[in-house]
Coordinates of C-alpha atoms and ligand atoms in Angstrom, one line a residue:
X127 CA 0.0 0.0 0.0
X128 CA 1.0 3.1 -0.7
X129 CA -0.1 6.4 1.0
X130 CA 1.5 10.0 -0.3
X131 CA 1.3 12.7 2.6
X132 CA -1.7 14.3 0.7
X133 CA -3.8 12.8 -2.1
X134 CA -4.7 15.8 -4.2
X135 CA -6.4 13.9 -6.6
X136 CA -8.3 12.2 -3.7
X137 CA -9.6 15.3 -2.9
X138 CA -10.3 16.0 -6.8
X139 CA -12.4 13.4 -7.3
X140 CA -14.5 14.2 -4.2
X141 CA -15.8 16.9 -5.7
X142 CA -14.9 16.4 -9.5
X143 CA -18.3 17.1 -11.1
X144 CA -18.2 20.7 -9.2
X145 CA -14.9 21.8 -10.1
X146 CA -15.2 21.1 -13.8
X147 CA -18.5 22.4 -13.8
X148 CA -17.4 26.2 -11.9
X149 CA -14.2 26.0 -14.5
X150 CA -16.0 25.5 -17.9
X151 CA -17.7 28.4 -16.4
X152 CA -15.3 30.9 -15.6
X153 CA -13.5 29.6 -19.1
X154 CA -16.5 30.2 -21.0
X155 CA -17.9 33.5 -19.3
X156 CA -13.7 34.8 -20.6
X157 CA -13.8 36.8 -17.5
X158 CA -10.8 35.6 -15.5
X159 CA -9.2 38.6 -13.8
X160 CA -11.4 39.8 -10.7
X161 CA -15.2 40.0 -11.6
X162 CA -18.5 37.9 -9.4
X163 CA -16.3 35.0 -8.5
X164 CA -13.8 37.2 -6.9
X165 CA -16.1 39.5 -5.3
X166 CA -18.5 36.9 -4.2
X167 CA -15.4 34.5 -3.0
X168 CA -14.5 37.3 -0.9
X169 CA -17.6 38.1 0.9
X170 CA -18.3 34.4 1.6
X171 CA -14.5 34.0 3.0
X172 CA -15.4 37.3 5.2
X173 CA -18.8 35.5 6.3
X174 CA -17.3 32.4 7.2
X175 CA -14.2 33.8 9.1
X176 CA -16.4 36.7 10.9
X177 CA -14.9 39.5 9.3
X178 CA -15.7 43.0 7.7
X179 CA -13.4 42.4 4.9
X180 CA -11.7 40.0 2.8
X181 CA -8.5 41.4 -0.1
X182 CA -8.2 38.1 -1.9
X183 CA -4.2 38.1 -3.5
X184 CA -2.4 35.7 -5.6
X185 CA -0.7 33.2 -2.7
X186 CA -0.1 33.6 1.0
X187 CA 3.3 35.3 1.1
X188 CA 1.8 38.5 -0.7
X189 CA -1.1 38.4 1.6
X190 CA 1.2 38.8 4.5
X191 CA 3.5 41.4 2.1
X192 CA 0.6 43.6 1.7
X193 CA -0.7 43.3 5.0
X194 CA 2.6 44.2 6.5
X195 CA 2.6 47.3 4.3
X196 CA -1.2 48.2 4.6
X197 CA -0.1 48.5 8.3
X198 CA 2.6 50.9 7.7
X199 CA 5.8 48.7 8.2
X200 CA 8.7 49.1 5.9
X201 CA 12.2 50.0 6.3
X202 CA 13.8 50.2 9.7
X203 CA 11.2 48.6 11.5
X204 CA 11.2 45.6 13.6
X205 CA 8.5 42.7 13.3
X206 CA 9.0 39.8 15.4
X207 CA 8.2 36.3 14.8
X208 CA 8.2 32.6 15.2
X209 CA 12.1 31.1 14.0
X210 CA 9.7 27.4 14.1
X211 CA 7.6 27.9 10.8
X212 CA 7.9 28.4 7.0
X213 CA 10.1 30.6 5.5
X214 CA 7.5 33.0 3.9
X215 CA 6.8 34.1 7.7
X216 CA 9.9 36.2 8.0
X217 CA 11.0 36.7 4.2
X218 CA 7.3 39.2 4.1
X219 CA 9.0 40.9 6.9
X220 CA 11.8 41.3 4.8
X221 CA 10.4 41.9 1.7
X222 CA 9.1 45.2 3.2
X223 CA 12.3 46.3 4.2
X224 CA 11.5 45.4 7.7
X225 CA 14.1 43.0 9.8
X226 CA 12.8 39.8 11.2
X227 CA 13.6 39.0 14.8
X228 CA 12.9 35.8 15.6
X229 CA 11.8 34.0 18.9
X230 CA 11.8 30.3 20.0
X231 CA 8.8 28.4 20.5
X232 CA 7.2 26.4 23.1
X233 CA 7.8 23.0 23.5
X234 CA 4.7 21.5 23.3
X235 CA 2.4 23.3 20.8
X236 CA 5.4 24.5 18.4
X237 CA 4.0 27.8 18.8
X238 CA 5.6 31.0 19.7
X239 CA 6.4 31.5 23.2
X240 CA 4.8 34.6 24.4
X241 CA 6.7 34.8 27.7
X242 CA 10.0 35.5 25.3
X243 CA 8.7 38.3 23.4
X244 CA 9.1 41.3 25.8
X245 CA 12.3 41.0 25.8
X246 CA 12.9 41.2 21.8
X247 CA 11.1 44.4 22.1
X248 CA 12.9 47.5 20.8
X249 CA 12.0 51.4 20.1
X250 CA 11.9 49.9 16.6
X251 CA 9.5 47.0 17.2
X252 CA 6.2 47.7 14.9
X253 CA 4.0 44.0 15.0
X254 CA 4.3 40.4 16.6
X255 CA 3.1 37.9 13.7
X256 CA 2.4 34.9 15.2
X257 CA 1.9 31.9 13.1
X258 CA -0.8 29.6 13.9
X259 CA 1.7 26.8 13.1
X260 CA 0.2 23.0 12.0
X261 CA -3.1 24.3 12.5
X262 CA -3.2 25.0 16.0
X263 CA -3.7 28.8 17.6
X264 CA -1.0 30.4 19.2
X265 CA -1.8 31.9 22.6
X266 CA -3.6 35.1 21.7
X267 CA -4.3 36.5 24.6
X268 CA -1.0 36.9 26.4
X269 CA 0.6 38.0 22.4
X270 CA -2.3 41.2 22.6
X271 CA -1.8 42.0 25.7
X272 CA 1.7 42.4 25.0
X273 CA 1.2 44.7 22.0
X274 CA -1.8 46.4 23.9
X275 CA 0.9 47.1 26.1
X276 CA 4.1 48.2 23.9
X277 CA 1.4 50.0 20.8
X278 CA 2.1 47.0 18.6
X279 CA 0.5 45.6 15.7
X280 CA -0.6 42.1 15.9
X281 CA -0.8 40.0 12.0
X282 CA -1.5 36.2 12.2
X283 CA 0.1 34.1 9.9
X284 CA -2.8 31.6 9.4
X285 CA -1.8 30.1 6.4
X286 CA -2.2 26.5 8.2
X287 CA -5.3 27.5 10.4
X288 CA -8.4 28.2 8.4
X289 CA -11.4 27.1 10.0
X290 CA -9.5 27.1 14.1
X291 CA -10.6 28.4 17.1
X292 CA -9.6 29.7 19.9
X293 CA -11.7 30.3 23.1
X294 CA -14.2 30.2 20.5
X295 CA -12.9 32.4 18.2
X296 CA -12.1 31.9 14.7
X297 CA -8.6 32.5 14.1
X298 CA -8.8 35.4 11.7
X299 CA -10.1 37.1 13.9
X300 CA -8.0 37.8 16.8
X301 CA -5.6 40.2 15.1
X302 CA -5.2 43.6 13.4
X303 CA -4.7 41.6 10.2
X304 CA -4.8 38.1 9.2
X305 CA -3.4 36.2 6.6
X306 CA -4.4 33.1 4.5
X307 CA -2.8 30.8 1.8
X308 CA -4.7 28.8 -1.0
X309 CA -1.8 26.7 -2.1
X310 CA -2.8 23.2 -3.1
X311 CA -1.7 21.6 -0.3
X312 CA -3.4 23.6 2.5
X313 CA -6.7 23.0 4.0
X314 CA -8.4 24.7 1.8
X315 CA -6.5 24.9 -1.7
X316 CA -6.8 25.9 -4.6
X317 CA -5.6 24.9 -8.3
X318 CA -2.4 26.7 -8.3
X319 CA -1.2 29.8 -5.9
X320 CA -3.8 32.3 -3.7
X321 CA -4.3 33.7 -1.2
X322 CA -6.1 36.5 1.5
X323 CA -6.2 39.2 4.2
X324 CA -8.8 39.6 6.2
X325 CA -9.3 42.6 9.0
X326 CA -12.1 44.4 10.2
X327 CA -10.1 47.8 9.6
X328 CA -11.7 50.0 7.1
X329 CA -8.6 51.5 6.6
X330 CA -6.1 48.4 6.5
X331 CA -9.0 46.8 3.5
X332 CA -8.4 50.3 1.5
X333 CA -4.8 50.5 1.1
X334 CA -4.7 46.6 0.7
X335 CA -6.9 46.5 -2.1
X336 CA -5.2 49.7 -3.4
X337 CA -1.4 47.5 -2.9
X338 CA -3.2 44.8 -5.2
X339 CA -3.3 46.2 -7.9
X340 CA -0.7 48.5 -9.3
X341 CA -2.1 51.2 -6.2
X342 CA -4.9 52.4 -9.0
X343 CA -7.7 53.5 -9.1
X344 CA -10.5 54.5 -7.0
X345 CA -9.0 52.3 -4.3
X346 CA -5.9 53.7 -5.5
X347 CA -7.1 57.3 -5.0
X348 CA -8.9 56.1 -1.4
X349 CA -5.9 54.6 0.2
X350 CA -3.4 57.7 -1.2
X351 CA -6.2 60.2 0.2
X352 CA -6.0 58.3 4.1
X353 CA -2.3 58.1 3.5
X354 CA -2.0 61.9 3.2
X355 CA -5.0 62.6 5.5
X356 CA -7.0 64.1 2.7
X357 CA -10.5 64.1 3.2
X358 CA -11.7 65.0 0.0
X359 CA -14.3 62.6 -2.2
X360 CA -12.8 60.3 -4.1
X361 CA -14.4 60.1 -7.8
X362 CA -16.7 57.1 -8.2
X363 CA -16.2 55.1 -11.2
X364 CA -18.6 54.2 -13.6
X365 CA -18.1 50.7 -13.4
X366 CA -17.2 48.6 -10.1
X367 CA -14.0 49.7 -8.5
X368 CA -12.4 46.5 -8.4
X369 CA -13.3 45.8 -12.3
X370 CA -9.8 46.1 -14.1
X371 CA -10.5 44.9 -17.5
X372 CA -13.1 48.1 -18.8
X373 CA -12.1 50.7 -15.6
X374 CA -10.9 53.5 -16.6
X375 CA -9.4 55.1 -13.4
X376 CA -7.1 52.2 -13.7
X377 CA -4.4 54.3 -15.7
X378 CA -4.3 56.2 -12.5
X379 CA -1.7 55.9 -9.9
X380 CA -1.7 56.9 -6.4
X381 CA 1.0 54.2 -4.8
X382 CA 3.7 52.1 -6.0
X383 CA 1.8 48.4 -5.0
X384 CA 1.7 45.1 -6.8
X385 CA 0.4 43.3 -9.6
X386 CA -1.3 40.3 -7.0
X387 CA -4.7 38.9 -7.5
X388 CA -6.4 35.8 -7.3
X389 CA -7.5 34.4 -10.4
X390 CA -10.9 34.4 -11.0
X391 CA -11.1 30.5 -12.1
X392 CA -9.1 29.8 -9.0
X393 CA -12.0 32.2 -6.7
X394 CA -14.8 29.5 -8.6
X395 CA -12.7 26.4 -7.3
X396 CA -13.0 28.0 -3.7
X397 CA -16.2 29.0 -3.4
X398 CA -17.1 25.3 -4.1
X399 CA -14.1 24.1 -1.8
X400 CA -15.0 26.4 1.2
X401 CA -18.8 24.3 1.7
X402 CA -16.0 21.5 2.1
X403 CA -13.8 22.8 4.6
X404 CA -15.4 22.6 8.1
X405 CA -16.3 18.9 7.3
X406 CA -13.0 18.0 5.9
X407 CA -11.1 19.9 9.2
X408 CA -13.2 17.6 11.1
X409 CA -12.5 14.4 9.5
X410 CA -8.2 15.7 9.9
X411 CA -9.5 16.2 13.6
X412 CA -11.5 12.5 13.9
X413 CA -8.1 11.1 11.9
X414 CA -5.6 12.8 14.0
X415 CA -7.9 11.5 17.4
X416 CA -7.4 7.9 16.4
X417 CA -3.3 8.4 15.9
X418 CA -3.6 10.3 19.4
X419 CA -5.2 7.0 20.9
X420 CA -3.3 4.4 19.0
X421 CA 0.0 5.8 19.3
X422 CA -0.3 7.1 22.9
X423 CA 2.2 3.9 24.3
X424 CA 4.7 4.2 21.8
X425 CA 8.0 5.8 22.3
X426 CA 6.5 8.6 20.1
X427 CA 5.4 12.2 21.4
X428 CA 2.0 13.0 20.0
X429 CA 1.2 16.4 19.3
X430 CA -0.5 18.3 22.6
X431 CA -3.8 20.3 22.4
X432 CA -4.4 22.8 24.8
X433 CA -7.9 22.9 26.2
X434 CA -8.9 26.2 25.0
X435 CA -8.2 25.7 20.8
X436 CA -10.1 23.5 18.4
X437 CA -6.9 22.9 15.5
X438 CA -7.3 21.9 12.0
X439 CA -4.3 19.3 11.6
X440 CA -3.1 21.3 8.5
X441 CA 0.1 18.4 10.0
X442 CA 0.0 15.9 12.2
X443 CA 3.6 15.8 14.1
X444 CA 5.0 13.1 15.9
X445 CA 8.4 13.3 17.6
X446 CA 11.0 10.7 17.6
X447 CA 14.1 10.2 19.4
X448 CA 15.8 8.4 16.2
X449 CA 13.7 9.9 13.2
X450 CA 15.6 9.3 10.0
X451 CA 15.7 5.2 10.6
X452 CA 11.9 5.4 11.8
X453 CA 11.3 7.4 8.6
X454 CA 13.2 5.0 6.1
X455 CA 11.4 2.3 7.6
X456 CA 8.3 3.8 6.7
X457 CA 9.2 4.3 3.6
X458 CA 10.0 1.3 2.8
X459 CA 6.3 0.1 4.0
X460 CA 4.8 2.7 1.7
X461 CA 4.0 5.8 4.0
X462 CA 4.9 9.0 3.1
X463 CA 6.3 11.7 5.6
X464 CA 7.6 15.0 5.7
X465 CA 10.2 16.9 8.4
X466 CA 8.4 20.3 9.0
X467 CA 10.9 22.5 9.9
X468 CA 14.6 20.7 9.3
X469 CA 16.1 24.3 9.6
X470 CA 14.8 27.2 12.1
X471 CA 14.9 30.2 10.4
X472 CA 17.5 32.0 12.4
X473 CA 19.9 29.5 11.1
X474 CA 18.9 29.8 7.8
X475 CA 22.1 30.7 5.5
X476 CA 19.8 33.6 4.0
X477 CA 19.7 35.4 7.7
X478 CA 23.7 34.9 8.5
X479 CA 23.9 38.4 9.1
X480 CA 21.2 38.6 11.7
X481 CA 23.8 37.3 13.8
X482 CA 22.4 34.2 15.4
X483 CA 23.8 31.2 16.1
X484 CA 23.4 27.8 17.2
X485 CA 22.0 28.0 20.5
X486 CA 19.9 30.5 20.9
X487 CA 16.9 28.7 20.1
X488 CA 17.0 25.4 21.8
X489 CA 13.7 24.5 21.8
X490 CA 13.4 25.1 18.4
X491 CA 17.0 23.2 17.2
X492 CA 16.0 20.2 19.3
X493 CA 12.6 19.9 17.9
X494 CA 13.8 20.8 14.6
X495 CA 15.8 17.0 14.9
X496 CA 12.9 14.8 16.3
X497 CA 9.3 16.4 14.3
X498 CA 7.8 14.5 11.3
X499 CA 4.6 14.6 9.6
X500 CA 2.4 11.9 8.6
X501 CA -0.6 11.8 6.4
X502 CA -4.1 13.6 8.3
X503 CA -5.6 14.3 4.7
X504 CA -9.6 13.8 5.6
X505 CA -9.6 11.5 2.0
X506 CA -8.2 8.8 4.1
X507 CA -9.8 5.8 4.2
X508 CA -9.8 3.8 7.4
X509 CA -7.6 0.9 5.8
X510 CA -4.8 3.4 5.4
X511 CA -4.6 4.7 8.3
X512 CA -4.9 1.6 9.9
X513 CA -1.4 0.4 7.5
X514 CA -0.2 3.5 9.1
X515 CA -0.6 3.0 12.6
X516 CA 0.3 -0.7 12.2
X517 CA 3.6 0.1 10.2
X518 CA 4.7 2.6 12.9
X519 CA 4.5 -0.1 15.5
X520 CA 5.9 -2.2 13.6
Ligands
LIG45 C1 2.0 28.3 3.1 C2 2.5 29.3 4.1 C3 2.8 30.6 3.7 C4 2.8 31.1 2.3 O1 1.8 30.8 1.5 P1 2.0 30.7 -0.1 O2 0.6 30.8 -0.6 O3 2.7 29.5 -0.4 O4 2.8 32.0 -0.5 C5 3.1 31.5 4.7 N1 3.2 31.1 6.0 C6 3.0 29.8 6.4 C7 3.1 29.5 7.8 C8 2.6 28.9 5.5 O5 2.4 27.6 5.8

């Protein structure tokens, strides 16, 4: 038997009839940039979320980008962060001209560990972005109260958590600005790269759809106009703002943005996907319960759940003392796994000069030896993970 980390084509042919049906659609109609599917995407993402606004961009790492920038950050400023997570995390940071500054994790829930971010904080600190890594929140609470406390920003990185809680909240929600990714592989993907910020600041939503596209526009001429604390009306165009194939206030330019949006056959694919996604999180959640229970006298560490978040198992990590012999034995036997993360980001060759070194970060380095990831897709079928289970023991 053979099991891949995550079937995509499982998951295709779940919902086959739906996706080529919303495709030939949007292929047919010729409308592909922006348009109903984009527009309507959006307000159902804000809906399901619980948010006033939704920018829909093309992946996660310009969602974060922009959203970093629609907040104001940029050169000379400090954001700190997770070192226990994806790259994209920290390269936004740095793609704004901003410097990363990274801090270790807790031991248990991989997270960021809020009781080691005071003392990162400089006259330069701007944000915390917290990543809700593997699908689980990171403490909330004690991360606002700390920027309540300094005048911080707060952006999650929930590029692994749609569809979480924490003390019943949606994560999304819990933040000055939040940030999602639609890559194939993540709870809710799409057919190639997208992604999307959600906030409920009026202001943040302006100058991030402005960033989108090109800074033109009437949002071009909305966000410039908060920017410069201009309080003049903007003038209305004739056809919907956020139309950029027959808008002719598009050859107007009030900021220096992006070109970032998500494709309008890839907004079809996720308005049928997100009907999907609370019942497919639950099944991860049902699949990762049964590992929990089967796996609980092994020499393993099974990943811990604090009492207050509900996580979506975008991964479900074991820890082993000897991983590399466990994971070529697997192999061997047909399962698929992945190491998530080999290297912590302040040891990354790419952030030499930040001056870190090994050490710093222990609970990060010695996790960064033992974690794996094996399959949680919700396609699995109970014969699999049963060959999984029974080919770990073994
Ligand atoms: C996937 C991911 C991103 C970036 O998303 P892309 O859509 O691939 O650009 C950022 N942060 C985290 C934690 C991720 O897992």
């Amino acid at each position: 038997m053979n099991i891949p980390l995550i079937d995509l084509k499982a998951q295709y042919n779940s919902i086959a009839e739906d996706l080529d049906r919303v495709t030939k659609e949007v292929l047919s109609s010729a409308n592909y940039i922006m348009g109903k599917n984009v527009t309507e995407f959006e307000k159902e993402f804000a809906e399901y979320v619980g948010v006033k606004h939704a920018i829909s961009v093309g992946n996660g790492t310009d969602a974060l980008v922009i959203a970093l920038k629609s907040l104001g950050i940029g050169k000379g400023d400090e954001v700190i962060t997770t070192t226990f997570t994806f790259f994209a995390t920290a390269e936004s940071i740095s793609a704004v001209g901003a410097k990363p500054v990274f801090v270790d994790v807790e031991k248990d829930t991989f997270n960021i560990d809020p009781s080691q971010i005071e003392s990162k904080i400089t006259k330069n600190t701007k944000a915390i972005m917290p990543v809700h890594i593997f699908g689980q929140s990171a403490k909330m609470d004690e991360i606002n109260e700390i920027a309540k406390k300094h005048n911080l920003k707060v952006i999650e990185d929930a590029c692994q958590a749609i569809g979480g809680k924490y003390k019943g909240k949606s994560i999304g929600t819990l933040s000055d600005v939040a940030c999602f990714s639609f890559f194939p592989t993540k709870n809710l993907g799409c057919a190639g790269d997208g992604g999307i910020i959600v906030t409920d600041n009026d202001e943040v939503a302006t100058i991030a759809r402005a960033l989108r596209t090109h800074g033109s526009g009437e949002n071009g001429q909305k966000a410039y106009n908060l920017l410069n604390n201009i309080t003049e009306e903007v003038e209305k165009a004739s056809s919907d703002a956020n139309d950029t194939v027959y808008n002719p206030l598009k050859y107007y330019n009030y900021l220096i943005g992006f070109n970032t949006r998500l494709d309008a056959i890839q907004a079809a694919i996720l308005r049928v996907k997100l009907k999907h996604i609370d019942k497919w999180n639950e099944k991860r959640r049902e699949i990762a319960g049964i590992y929990n229970e089967s796996l609980k006298d092994t020499e393993l560490v099974t990943p811990t759940v604090l009492g207050d978040c509900s996580p979506v198992y975008h991964m479900y990590i074991l820890q082993s003392e000897d991983r590399e012999s466990l994971l070529n034995k697997l192999k061997e036997k047909g399962v698929a796994t992945g190491v998530y993360y080999p290297v912590p980001l302040h040891l990354q060759k790419v952030y030499k000069d930040l001056g870190y070194k090994e050490g710093d970060m222990p609970v990060a380095e010695y996790l960064s030896h033992r974690t794996f990831a094996i399959p949680v897709y919700p396609e699995l079928t109970e014969e699999q993970v049963e060959h999984i289970i029974k080919s770990i023991k073994e």
